[in-house]
Short mmCIF file of C-alpha atoms in Angstrom, two decimals:
data_model
loop_
_atom_site.label_atom_id
_atom_site.label_comp_id
_atom_site.label_asym_id
_atom_site.label_seq_id
_atom_site.Cartn_x
_atom_site.Cartn_y
_atom_site.Cartn_z
CA THR N 272 -12.00 -8.49 -13.16
CA THR N 273 -12.45 -6.08 -16.05
CA ASN N 274 -11.13 -3.21 -13.95
CA GLN N 275 -8.03 -5.21 -13.02
CA ARG N 276 -7.40 -6.09 -16.67
CA LEU N 277 -7.80 -2.45 -17.78
CA TRP N 278 -5.38 -1.22 -15.12
CA ALA N 279 -2.83 -3.91 -16.00
CA GLU N 280 -3.03 -2.98 -19.69
CA GLY N 281 -2.68 0.73 -18.90
CA VAL N 282 0.34 0.24 -16.67
CA ARG N 283 1.90 -2.13 -19.21
CA ARG N 284 1.49 0.49 -21.98
CA VAL N 285 3.25 3.15 -19.90
CA LEU N 286 6.05 0.80 -18.89
CA GLN N 287 6.63 -0.32 -22.49
CA GLU N 288 7.77 3.22 -23.26
CA ARG N 289 10.71 2.51 -20.93
CA GLY N 290 11.53 -1.03 -22.06
CA SER N 291 10.28 -4.56 -21.64
CA TYR N 292 8.45 -5.64 -18.47
CA ILE N 293 6.69 -8.80 -17.35
CA LEU N 294 3.68 -8.83 -15.05
CA LEU N 295 4.95 -11.06 -12.24
CA VAL N 296 1.96 -10.97 -9.90
CA VAL N 297 -1.50 -9.49 -9.47
CA GLU N 298 -3.24 -9.68 -6.12
CA GLN N 299 -6.63 -8.04 -5.60
CA LEU N 300 -8.91 -7.48 -2.65
CA VAL N 301 -12.00 -5.65 -3.94
CA GLY N 302 -10.65 -2.14 -4.70
CA VAL N 303 -7.06 -2.79 -3.63
CA CYS N 304 -5.01 -4.23 -6.45
CA LEU N 305 -1.27 -4.82 -6.40
CA PHE N 306 0.62 -5.27 -9.68
CA ILE N 307 4.29 -6.20 -9.68
CA PHE N 308 6.05 -5.73 -13.01
CA VAL N 309 9.69 -6.72 -13.46
CA ARG N 310 12.23 -6.60 -16.25
CA PRO N 311 12.59 -10.00 -17.97
CA GLN N 312 16.31 -10.25 -17.20
CA LEU N 313 15.51 -10.06 -13.47
CA VAL N 314 13.15 -13.07 -13.48
CA PRO N 315 15.88 -15.75 -13.06
CA PHE N 316 17.03 -14.02 -9.87
CA ILE N 317 13.59 -13.88 -8.22
CA LYS N 318 12.66 -16.62 -5.77
CA ASP N 319 10.62 -17.34 -2.64
CA PHE N 320 7.64 -15.26 -3.68
CA ALA N 321 4.28 -15.35 -1.92
CA VAL N 322 1.12 -13.28 -1.55
CA CYS N 323 -1.17 -12.52 1.38
CA SER N 324 -4.44 -10.59 1.75
CA VAL N 325 -6.02 -9.19 4.90
CA LYS N 326 -9.61 -7.94 5.05
CA THR N 327 -10.28 -5.15 7.54
CA GLY N 328 -13.65 -3.78 6.37
CA MET N 329 -16.57 -4.28 8.76
CA GLY N 330 -14.32 -5.78 11.41
CA GLY N 331 -12.56 -8.06 8.93
CA ALA N 332 -15.76 -9.46 7.43
CA THR N 333 -15.49 -7.68 4.08
CA GLY N 334 -12.71 -6.76 1.70
CA ASN N 335 -13.82 -3.22 0.93
CA LYS N 336 -10.94 -2.17 3.19
CA GLY N 337 -7.78 -4.13 3.72
CA SER N 338 -4.30 -4.89 2.47
CA VAL N 339 -2.64 -7.08 -0.12
CA ALA N 340 1.01 -8.02 0.17
CA PHE N 341 3.63 -9.68 -1.98
CA ARG N 342 7.09 -10.82 -0.97
CA MET N 343 10.05 -12.03 -2.96
CA VAL N 344 13.79 -12.41 -2.80
CA VAL N 345 15.81 -10.75 -5.56
CA HIS N 346 19.39 -11.99 -5.55
CA SER N 347 19.84 -12.08 -1.77
CA THR N 348 17.58 -9.15 -0.82
CA SER N 349 14.11 -9.86 0.56
CA ILE N 350 11.48 -7.33 -0.50
CA CYS N 351 7.89 -6.89 0.68
CA PHE N 352 5.23 -4.76 -1.02
CA VAL N 353 2.06 -3.90 0.90
CA CYS N 354 -0.85 -2.01 -0.68
CA SER N 355 -3.56 -0.88 1.74
CA HIS N 356 -6.92 0.86 1.78
CA PHE N 357 -7.84 2.05 5.28
CA ALA N 358 -11.07 3.40 6.78
CA ALA N 359 -12.30 6.72 5.40
CA GLY N 360 -13.77 9.75 7.17
CA GLN N 361 -12.33 12.82 8.85
CA ASN N 362 -12.86 11.48 12.37
CA GLU N 363 -12.03 7.81 11.78
CA VAL N 364 -8.39 7.97 12.90
CA ARG N 365 -8.85 5.12 15.38
CA ASP N 366 -10.33 2.90 12.66
CA ARG N 367 -7.43 3.68 10.32
CA ASN N 368 -4.95 2.87 13.07
CA GLU N 369 -6.77 -0.43 13.70
CA ASP N 370 -6.67 -1.23 9.97
CA TYR N 371 -2.92 -0.63 9.96
CA THR N 372 -2.34 -2.67 13.11
CA SER N 373 -4.49 -5.51 11.81
CA ALA N 374 -2.62 -5.64 8.50
CA TYR N 375 0.75 -5.39 10.23
CA ARG N 376 -0.06 -8.27 12.58
CA ARG N 377 -1.99 -10.51 10.19
CA ILE N 378 0.11 -10.39 7.03
CA LYS N 379 1.96 -13.69 7.16
CA PHE N 380 3.98 -15.51 4.55
CA PRO N 381 5.26 -19.10 4.46
CA HIS N 382 8.02 -20.18 6.84
CA GLY N 383 6.86 -17.78 9.58
CA ARG N 384 7.75 -14.65 7.65
CA ASP N 385 5.97 -11.37 8.34
CA ILE N 386 6.44 -7.77 7.22
CA ASP N 387 9.43 -7.22 9.52
CA SER N 388 11.20 -10.28 8.08
CA HIS N 389 12.25 -8.33 4.99
CA ASP N 390 15.28 -6.24 4.11
CA VAL N 391 13.13 -3.70 2.26
CA VAL N 392 9.42 -2.89 2.72
CA PHE N 393 7.34 -0.65 0.46
CA TRP N 394 3.99 0.17 2.11
CA PHE N 395 1.66 2.35 0.06
CA GLY N 396 -1.98 2.88 -0.86
CA ASP N 397 -4.95 4.94 0.27
CA PHE N 398 -4.35 5.32 3.99
CA ASN N 399 -7.13 7.93 4.18
CA TYR N 400 -5.45 10.03 6.88
CA ARG N 401 -6.61 13.65 6.62
CA ILE N 402 -5.54 17.17 7.51
CA ASN N 403 -7.27 18.52 10.63
CA LEU N 404 -8.04 21.92 9.11
CA SER N 405 -10.86 23.36 7.07
CA GLY N 406 -10.73 22.94 3.32
CA ASP N 407 -10.22 26.68 2.92
CA ASP N 408 -7.22 26.68 5.27
CA VAL N 409 -5.68 23.75 3.41
CA LYS N 410 -6.18 25.48 0.05
CA LYS N 411 -4.64 28.72 1.34
CA ALA N 412 -1.55 26.86 2.51
CA VAL N 413 -1.24 24.97 -0.78
CA TYR N 414 -1.79 28.02 -3.00
CA SER N 415 0.73 30.04 -1.01
CA ASP N 416 3.24 27.16 -1.25
CA ASP N 417 3.29 26.86 2.56
CA ILE N 418 2.89 23.09 2.83
CA GLU N 419 4.90 23.00 6.06
CA ARG N 420 2.04 24.87 7.74
CA LEU N 421 -0.09 21.72 7.26
CA TRP N 422 2.32 19.30 8.95
CA PRO N 423 1.14 19.89 12.55
CA TYR N 424 -2.40 19.02 11.40
CA ASP N 425 -1.54 15.94 9.32
CA GLN N 426 -3.25 12.95 10.96
CA LEU N 427 -0.66 10.45 9.73
CA LEU N 428 2.29 12.52 10.97
CA LEU N 429 0.52 12.98 14.31
CA GLN N 430 -0.06 9.24 14.65
CA LYS N 431 3.55 8.46 13.75
CA SER N 432 4.81 10.96 16.34
CA GLN N 433 2.69 9.15 18.94
CA GLY N 434 4.35 5.82 18.17
CA MET N 435 1.89 4.41 15.64
#
């Protein structure tokens, strides 16, 4: 897509300030786009790469929400990258948890590999978890440099503490 091309060019321009990079893979699912850039000298040591996409929007029918994943082995270390976009909305915690669980269970790579099959996993994106406080309370904490005050109200931290 045009958007994908523009993002790739923008990232490439920034990376070129730090040396030479090659775009190894692009995987897109509507608004979720995963770019993996590597240094050229690393390419001969990369093997066993694969991609996977999981739609979670509208019960898995659409790709407006979902995850894209890429796996590879560099030297002898297996690495998995997962980029996700989960359900939005202040009160949609259950939907976000279901999006996570669905991606975690459904991302599969060749030879029976899944997310847990890797030595290193980077999972990032727009998880859409919110802070269960008013906007004014959040701003007060931020402006007074009291970020720790927000932690007990952070939906993602709460879900993690409950075993999610």
